[in-house]
Short mmCIF file of C-alpha atoms and ligand atoms in Angstrom, two decimals:
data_model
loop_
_atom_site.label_atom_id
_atom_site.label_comp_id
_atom_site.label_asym_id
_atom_site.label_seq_id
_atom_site.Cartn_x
_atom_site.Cartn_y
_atom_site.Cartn_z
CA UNK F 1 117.11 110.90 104.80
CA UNK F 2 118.07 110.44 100.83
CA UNK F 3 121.42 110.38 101.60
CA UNK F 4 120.93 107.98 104.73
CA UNK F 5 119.26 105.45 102.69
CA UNK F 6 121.75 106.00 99.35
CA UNK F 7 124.48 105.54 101.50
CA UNK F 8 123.22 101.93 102.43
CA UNK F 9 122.19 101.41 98.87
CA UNK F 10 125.33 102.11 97.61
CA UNK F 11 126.70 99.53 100.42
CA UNK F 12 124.26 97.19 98.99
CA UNK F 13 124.90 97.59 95.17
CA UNK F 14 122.23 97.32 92.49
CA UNK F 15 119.63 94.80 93.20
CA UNK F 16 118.26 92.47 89.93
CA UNK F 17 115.06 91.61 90.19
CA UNK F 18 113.50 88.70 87.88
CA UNK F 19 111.22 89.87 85.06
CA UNK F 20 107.46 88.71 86.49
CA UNK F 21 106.16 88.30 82.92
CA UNK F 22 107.31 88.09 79.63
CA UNK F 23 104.17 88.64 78.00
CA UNK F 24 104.37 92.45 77.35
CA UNK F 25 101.65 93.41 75.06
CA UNK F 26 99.18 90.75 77.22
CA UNK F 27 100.11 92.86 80.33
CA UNK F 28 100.04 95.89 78.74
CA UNK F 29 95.97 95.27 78.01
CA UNK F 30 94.81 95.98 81.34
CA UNK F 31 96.36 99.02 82.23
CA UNK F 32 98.92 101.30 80.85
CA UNK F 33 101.62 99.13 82.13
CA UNK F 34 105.24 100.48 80.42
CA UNK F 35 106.86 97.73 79.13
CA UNK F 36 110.25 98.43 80.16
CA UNK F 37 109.15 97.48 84.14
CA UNK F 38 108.81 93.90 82.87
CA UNK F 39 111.95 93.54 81.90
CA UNK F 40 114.75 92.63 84.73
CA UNK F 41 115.07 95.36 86.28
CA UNK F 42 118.60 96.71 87.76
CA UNK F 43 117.30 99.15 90.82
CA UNK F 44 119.21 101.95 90.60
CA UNK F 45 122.24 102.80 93.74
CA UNK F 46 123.07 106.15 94.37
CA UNK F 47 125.53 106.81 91.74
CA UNK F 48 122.87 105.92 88.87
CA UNK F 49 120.53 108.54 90.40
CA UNK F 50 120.18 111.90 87.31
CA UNK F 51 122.51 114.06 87.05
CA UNK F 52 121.48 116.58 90.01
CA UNK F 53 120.51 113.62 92.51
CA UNK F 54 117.16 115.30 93.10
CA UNK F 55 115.39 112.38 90.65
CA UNK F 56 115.90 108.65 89.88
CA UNK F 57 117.31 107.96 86.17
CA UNK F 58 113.58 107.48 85.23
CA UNK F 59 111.77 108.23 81.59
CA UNK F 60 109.60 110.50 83.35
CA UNK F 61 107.70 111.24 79.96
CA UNK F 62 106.22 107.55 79.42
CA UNK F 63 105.07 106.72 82.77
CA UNK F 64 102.17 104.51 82.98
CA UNK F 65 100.77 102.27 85.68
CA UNK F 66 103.42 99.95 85.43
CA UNK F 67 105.96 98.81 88.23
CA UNK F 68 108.87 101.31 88.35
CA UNK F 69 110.59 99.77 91.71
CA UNK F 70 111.37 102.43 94.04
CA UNK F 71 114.49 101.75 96.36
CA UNK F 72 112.68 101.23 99.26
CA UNK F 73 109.97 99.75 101.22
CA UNK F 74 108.45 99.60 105.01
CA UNK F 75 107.80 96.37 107.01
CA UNK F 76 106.50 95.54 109.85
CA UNK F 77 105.00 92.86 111.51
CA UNK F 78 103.26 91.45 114.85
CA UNK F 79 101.43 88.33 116.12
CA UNK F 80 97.53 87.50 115.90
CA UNK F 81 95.78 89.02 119.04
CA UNK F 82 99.03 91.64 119.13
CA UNK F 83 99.39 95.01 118.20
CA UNK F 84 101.71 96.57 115.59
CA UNK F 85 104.61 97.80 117.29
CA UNK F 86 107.40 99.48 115.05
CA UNK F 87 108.36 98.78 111.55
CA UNK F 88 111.24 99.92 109.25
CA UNK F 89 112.79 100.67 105.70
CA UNK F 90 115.13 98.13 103.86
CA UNK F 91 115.52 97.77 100.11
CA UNK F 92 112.60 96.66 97.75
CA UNK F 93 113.06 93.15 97.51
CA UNK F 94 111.19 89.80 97.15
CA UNK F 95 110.04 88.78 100.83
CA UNK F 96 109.75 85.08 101.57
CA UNK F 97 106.52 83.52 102.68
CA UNK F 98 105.79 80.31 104.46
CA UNK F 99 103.42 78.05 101.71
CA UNK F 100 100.52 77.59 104.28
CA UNK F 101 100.34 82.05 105.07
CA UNK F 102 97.05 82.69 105.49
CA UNK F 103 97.13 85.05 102.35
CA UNK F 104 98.14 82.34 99.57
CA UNK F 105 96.19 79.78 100.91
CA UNK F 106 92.46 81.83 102.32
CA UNK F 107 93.06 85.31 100.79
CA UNK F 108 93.75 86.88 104.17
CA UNK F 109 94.62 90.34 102.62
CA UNK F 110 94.13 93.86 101.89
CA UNK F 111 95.44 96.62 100.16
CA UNK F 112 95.98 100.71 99.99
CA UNK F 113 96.97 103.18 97.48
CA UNK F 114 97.49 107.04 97.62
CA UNK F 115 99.74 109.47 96.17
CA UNK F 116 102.95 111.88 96.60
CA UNK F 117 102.74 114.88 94.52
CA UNK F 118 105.60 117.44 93.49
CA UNK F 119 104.68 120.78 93.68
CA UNK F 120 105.87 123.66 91.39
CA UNK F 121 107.60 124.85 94.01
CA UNK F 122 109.77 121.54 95.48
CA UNK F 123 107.89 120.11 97.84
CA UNK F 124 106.53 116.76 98.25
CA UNK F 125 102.72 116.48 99.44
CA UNK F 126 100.38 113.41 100.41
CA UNK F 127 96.56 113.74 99.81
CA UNK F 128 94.41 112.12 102.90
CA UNK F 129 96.71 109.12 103.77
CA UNK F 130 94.60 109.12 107.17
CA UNK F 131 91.71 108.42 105.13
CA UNK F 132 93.88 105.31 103.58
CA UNK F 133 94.46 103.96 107.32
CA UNK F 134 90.84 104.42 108.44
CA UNK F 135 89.82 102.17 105.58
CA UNK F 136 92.78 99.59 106.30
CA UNK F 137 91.61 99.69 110.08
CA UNK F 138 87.67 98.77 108.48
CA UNK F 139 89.05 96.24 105.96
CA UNK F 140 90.91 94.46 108.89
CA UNK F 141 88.13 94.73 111.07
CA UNK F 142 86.40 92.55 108.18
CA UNK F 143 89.16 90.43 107.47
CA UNK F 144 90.16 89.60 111.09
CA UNK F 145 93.41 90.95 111.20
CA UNK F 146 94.90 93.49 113.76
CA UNK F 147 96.11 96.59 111.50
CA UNK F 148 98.47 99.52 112.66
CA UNK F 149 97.07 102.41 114.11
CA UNK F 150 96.02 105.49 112.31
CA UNK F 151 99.55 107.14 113.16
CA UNK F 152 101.85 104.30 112.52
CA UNK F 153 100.10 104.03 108.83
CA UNK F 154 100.61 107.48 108.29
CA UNK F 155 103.92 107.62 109.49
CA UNK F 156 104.94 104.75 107.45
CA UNK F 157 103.68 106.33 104.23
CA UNK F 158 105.86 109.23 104.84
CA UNK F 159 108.68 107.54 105.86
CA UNK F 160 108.67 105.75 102.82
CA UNK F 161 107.75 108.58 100.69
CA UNK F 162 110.92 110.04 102.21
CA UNK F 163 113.32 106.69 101.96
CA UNK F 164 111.93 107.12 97.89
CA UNK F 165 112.00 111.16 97.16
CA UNK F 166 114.33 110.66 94.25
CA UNK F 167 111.18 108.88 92.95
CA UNK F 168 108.94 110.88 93.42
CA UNK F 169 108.10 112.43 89.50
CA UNK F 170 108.64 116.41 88.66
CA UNK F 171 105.55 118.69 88.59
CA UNK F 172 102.88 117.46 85.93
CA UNK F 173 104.70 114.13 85.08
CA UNK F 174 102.78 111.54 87.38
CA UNK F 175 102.70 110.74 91.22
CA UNK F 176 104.10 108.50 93.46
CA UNK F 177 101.68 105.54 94.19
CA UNK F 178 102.07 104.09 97.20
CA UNK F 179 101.06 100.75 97.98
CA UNK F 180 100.23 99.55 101.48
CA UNK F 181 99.61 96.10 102.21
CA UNK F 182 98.00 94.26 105.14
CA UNK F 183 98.77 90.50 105.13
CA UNK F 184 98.09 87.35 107.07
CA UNK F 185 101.83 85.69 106.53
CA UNK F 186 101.58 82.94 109.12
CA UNK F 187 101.21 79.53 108.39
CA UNK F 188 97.97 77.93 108.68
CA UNK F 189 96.22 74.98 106.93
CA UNK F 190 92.71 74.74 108.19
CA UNK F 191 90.70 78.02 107.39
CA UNK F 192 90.76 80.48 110.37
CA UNK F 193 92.80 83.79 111.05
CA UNK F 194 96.76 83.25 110.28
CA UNK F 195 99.26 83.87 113.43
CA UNK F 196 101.27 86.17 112.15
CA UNK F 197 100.50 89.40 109.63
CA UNK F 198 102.86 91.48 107.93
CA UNK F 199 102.03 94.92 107.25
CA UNK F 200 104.22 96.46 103.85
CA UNK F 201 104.57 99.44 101.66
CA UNK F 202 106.31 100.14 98.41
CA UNK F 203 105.92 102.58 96.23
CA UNK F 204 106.69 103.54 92.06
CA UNK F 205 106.15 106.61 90.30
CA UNK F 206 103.38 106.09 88.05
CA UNK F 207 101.12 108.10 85.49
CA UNK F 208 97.96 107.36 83.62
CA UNK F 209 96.21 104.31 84.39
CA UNK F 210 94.30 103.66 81.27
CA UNK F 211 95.96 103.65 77.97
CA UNK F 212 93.48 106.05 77.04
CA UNK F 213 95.12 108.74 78.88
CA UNK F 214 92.66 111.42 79.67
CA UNK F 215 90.94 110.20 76.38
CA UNK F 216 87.03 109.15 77.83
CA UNK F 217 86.78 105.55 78.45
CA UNK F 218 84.40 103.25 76.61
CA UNK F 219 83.04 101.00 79.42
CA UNK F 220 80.91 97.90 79.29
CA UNK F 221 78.35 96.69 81.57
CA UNK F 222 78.48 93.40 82.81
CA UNK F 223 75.30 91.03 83.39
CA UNK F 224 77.31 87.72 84.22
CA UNK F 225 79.92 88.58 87.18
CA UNK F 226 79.10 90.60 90.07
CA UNK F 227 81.90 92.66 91.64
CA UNK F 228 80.33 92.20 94.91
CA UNK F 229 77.35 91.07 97.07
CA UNK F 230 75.28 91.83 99.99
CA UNK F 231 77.38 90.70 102.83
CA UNK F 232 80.41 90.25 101.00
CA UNK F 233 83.43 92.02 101.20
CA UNK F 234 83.13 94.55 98.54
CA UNK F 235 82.68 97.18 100.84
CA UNK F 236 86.55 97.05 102.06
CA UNK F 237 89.96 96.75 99.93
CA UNK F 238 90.50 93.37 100.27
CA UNK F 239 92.55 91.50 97.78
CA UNK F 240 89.77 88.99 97.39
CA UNK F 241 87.61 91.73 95.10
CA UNK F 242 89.74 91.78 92.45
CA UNK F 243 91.11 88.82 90.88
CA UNK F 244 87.67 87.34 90.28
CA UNK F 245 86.65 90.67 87.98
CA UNK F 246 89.74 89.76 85.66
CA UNK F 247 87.68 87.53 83.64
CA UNK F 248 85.07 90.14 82.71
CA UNK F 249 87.68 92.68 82.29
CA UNK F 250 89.05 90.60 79.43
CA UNK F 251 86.36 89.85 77.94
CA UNK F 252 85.30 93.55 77.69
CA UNK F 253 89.14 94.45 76.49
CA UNK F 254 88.61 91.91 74.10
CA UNK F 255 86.08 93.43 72.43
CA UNK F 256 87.86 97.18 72.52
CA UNK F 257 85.98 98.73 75.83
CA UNK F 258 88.00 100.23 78.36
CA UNK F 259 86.92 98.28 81.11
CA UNK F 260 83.79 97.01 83.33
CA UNK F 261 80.88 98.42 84.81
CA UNK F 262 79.21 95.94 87.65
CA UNK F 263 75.59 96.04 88.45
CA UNK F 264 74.16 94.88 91.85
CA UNK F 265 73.92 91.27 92.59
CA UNK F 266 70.55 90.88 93.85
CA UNK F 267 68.70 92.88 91.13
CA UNK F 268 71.37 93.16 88.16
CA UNK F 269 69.31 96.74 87.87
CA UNK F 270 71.42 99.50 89.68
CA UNK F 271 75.42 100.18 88.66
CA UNK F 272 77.93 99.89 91.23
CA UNK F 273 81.33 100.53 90.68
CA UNK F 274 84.11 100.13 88.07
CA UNK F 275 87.34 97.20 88.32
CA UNK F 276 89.23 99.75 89.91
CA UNK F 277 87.23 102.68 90.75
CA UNK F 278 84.09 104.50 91.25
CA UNK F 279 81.41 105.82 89.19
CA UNK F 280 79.27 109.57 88.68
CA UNK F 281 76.99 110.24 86.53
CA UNK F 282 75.52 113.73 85.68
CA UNK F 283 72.42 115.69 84.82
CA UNK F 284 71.97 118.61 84.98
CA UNK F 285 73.11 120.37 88.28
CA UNK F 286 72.75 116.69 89.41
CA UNK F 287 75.83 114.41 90.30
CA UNK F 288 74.97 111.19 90.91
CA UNK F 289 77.09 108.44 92.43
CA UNK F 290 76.15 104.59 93.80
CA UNK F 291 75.61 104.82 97.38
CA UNK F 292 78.80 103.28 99.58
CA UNK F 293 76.46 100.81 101.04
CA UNK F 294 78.62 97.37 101.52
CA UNK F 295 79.26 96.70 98.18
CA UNK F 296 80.83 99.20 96.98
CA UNK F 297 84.28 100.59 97.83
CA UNK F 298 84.07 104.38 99.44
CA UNK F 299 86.60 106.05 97.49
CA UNK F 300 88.61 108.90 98.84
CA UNK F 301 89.07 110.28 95.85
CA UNK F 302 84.85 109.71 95.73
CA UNK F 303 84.58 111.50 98.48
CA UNK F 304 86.78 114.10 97.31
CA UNK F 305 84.94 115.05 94.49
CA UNK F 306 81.80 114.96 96.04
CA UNK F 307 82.97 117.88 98.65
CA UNK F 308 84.58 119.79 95.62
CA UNK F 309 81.34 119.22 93.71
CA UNK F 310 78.99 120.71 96.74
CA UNK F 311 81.38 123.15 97.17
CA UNK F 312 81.05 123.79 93.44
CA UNK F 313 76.81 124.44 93.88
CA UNK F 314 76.38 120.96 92.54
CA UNK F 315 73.89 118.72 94.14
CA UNK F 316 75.50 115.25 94.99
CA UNK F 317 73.52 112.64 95.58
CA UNK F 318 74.86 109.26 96.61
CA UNK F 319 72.17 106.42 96.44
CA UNK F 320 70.88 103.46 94.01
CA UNK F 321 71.27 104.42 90.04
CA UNK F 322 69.49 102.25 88.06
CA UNK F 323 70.92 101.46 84.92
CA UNK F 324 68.08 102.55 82.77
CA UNK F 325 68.93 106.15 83.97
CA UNK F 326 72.36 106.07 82.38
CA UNK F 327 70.20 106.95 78.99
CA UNK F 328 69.39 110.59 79.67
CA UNK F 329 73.05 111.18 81.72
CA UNK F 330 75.31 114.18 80.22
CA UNK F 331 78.23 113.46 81.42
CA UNK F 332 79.99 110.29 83.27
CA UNK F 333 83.48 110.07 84.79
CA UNK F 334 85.17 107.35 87.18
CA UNK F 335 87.24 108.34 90.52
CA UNK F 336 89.76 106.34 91.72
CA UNK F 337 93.70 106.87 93.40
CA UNK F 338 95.24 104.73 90.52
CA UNK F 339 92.33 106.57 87.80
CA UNK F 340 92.84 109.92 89.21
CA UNK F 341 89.28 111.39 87.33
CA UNK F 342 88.63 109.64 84.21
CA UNK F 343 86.35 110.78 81.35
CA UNK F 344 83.31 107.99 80.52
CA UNK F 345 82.86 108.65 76.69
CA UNK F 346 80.58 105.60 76.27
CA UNK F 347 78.95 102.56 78.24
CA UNK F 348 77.34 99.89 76.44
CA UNK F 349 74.32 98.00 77.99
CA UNK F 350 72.90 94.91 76.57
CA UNK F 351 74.56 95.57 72.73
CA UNK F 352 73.17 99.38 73.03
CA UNK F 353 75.74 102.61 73.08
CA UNK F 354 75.00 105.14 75.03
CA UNK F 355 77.09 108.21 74.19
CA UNK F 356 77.89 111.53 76.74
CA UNK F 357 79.19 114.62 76.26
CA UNK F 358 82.82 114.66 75.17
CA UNK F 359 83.21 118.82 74.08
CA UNK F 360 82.89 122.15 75.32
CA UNK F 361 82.61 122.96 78.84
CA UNK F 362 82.34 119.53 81.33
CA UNK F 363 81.69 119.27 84.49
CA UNK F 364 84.17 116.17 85.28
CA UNK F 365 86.81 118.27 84.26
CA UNK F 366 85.94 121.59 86.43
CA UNK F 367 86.27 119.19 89.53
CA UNK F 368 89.31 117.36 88.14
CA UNK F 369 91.07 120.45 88.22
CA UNK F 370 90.12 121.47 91.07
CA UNK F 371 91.32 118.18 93.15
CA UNK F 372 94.24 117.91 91.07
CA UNK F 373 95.20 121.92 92.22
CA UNK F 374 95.02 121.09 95.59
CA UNK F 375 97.40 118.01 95.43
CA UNK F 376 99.60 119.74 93.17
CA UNK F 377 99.73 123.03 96.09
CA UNK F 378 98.73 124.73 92.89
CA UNK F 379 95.33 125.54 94.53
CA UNK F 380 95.64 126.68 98.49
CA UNK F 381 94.39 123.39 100.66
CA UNK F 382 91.69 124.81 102.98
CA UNK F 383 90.30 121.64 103.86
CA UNK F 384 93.46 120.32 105.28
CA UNK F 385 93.53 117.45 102.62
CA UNK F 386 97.28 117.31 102.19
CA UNK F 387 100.20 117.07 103.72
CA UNK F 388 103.47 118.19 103.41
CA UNK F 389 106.52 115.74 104.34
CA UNK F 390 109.42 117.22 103.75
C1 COI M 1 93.67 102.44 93.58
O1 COI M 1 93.00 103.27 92.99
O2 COI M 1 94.62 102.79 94.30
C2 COI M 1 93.36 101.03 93.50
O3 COI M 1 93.54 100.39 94.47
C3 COI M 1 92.89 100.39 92.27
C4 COI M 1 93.81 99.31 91.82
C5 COI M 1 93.03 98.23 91.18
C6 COI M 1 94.89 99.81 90.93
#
């Protein structure tokens, strides 16, 4: 397959693609974006590839969560009240939309993310990418959009995975995230379901998503802007939950937290979720995290943890945490595909700092190494959570 898709890279040449911002160190705020991806960017053919072939010509020691293009991507597309039929690879590149498609002008979008891992050992595995279509398949239910089927999702992450091996980063450098997207691309100008959708996937290797690193995050809780509400579409990965947080998120930034913790709309009493991921708290033998209930995303790396946890001889309990209850927490930690497991060092609630445990033995960390051994290989899979592709 690498050589396949070289081979018509090399017949393509080097692609440029325009610089999308020039405002590093702005960009660089939210996540830990690595500058050099803002730059124009020369993709590399086949005869830029590292020395051995096996990897791209990539400075696998400063990943971040910026945009390393990978060569390729997957499209595919179909007609409203049609099914997805079959989709293929050609090189990452700019696609061209009409101005009235349903997803500039309504929103008429969702998104995925999951992971390829390197093992010790060579190969390349995926962690729960059926998990990723089942939650497309919901989201679209919500959104009114026809979405693949489980098996052309998953099939289109590997493929893609496969068209982009070179990209994939060696053992303990990053991952390869994976970006699905669901689209309404048809033109439409009053507000209804677009004719035509577009479903795409591209992928770059990536590594920490905070600056922090595996430093604990210092997160603020928000009391203006809600992340969600009953009814809404918090519940599902649309692409309509997460520009309207960017305003709180710089705020907080602006003031040196990490990020933003959203309470519940109605009451502005129980904590919900994180920008970009979910939350646990713990006491005890107790893990706590919000209850998946509509409006808030269910994580598969949530759920992960949770059946590590149990598995553990935690007790998990997913349901309504009031924020008053953060006060007598040990520990806190956020779960996410992009976050991985993230340390919570502090969250700060109406000007007041509450402070968890940062030393000796944590709990977050026992489970973080436990779900990051099984999509590493280095821990035998006997919950049939990855899979190998190639
Ligand atoms: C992910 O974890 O994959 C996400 O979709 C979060 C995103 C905001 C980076």
């Amino acid at each position: 397959m690498i050589q396949r898709t070289s081979a018509l890279r090399s017949l393509l040449g080097p692609l440029r693609v325009p610089s999308l911002s020039s405002k590093i160190s702005e960009y660089n705020w939210y996540t830990s974006q690595a500058a050099s991806s803002l730059q124009e960017v020369i993709i590399p053919c086949a005869s830029s590839l590292s020395g051995d072939d096996e990897y791209a010509d990539v400075d696998w020691d400063n990943l971040g969560f910026g945009l390393t293009r990978a060569d390729y991507m997957f499209i595919m597309k179909c007609f409203k009240d049609e099914s997805f039929q079959k989709g293929q690879i050609s090189p990452y590149g700019n696609i061209e939309l009409n101005p009235s498609a349903g997803v500039l002008n309504y929103g008429q979008g969702l998104f995925e993310g999951t992971k390829a891992q390197r093992t010790e050992d060579g190969r390349i595995l995926l962690f729960r990418p059926e998990q990723n279509a089942m939650r497309m398949k919901r989201g679209a239910e919500r959104m009114c959009m026809p979405s693949p089927s489980i098996d052309q999702f998953v099939n289109a992450v590997k493929e893609t995975t496969l068209a982009n091996k070179p990209w994939v980063p060696p053992p303990g450098k990053g991952s390869l995230y994976i970006r699905p997207l669901l689209i309404g691309s048809g033109p439409i100008l009053g507000l209804g379901p677009a004719p035509e959708y577009t479903f795409l996937i591209y992928a770059s290797p990536v590594g920490n998503y905070f600056k922090e690193g595996t430093a604990p995050l210092n997160l603020y809780i928000e009391e203006e802007v809600v992340r969600a509400s009953p009814g809404g579409a918090g519940g599902v990965k649309s692409i309509t939950n997460y520009a309207p947080v960017l305003k709180a998120i710089t705020k907080a930034k602006g003031r040196g937290f990490s990020d933003v913790l959203y309470l519940d709309a109605v009451n502005k009493k129980y904590i919900e979720e994180v920008s970009s991921c979910n939350i646990f708290v713990i006491k005890g033998n107790l893990i706590s995290t919000p209850a998946t209930n509509g409006t808030v995303l269910d994580g598969i790396t949530q759920k992960s943890i949770i059946e590590i946890a149990r598995d553990h001889g935690y007790q998990v309990e997913e349901r309504r945490i009031p924020v008053d209850e953060l006060i007598d927490a040990d520990e806190a930690f956020c779960t996410g595909t992009a976050v991985g497991v993230a340390p919570v060092g502090s969250i700060t609630y109406q000007n007041k700092r509450i402070e968890f445990k940062r030393e000796g033995q944590l709990v977050w960390q026992e489970l973080y190494s436990t779900l990051v051994g099984i999509q590493t290989g280095r821990i035998e899979d006997k919950k049939g959570w990855t899979m190998e592709i190639n």
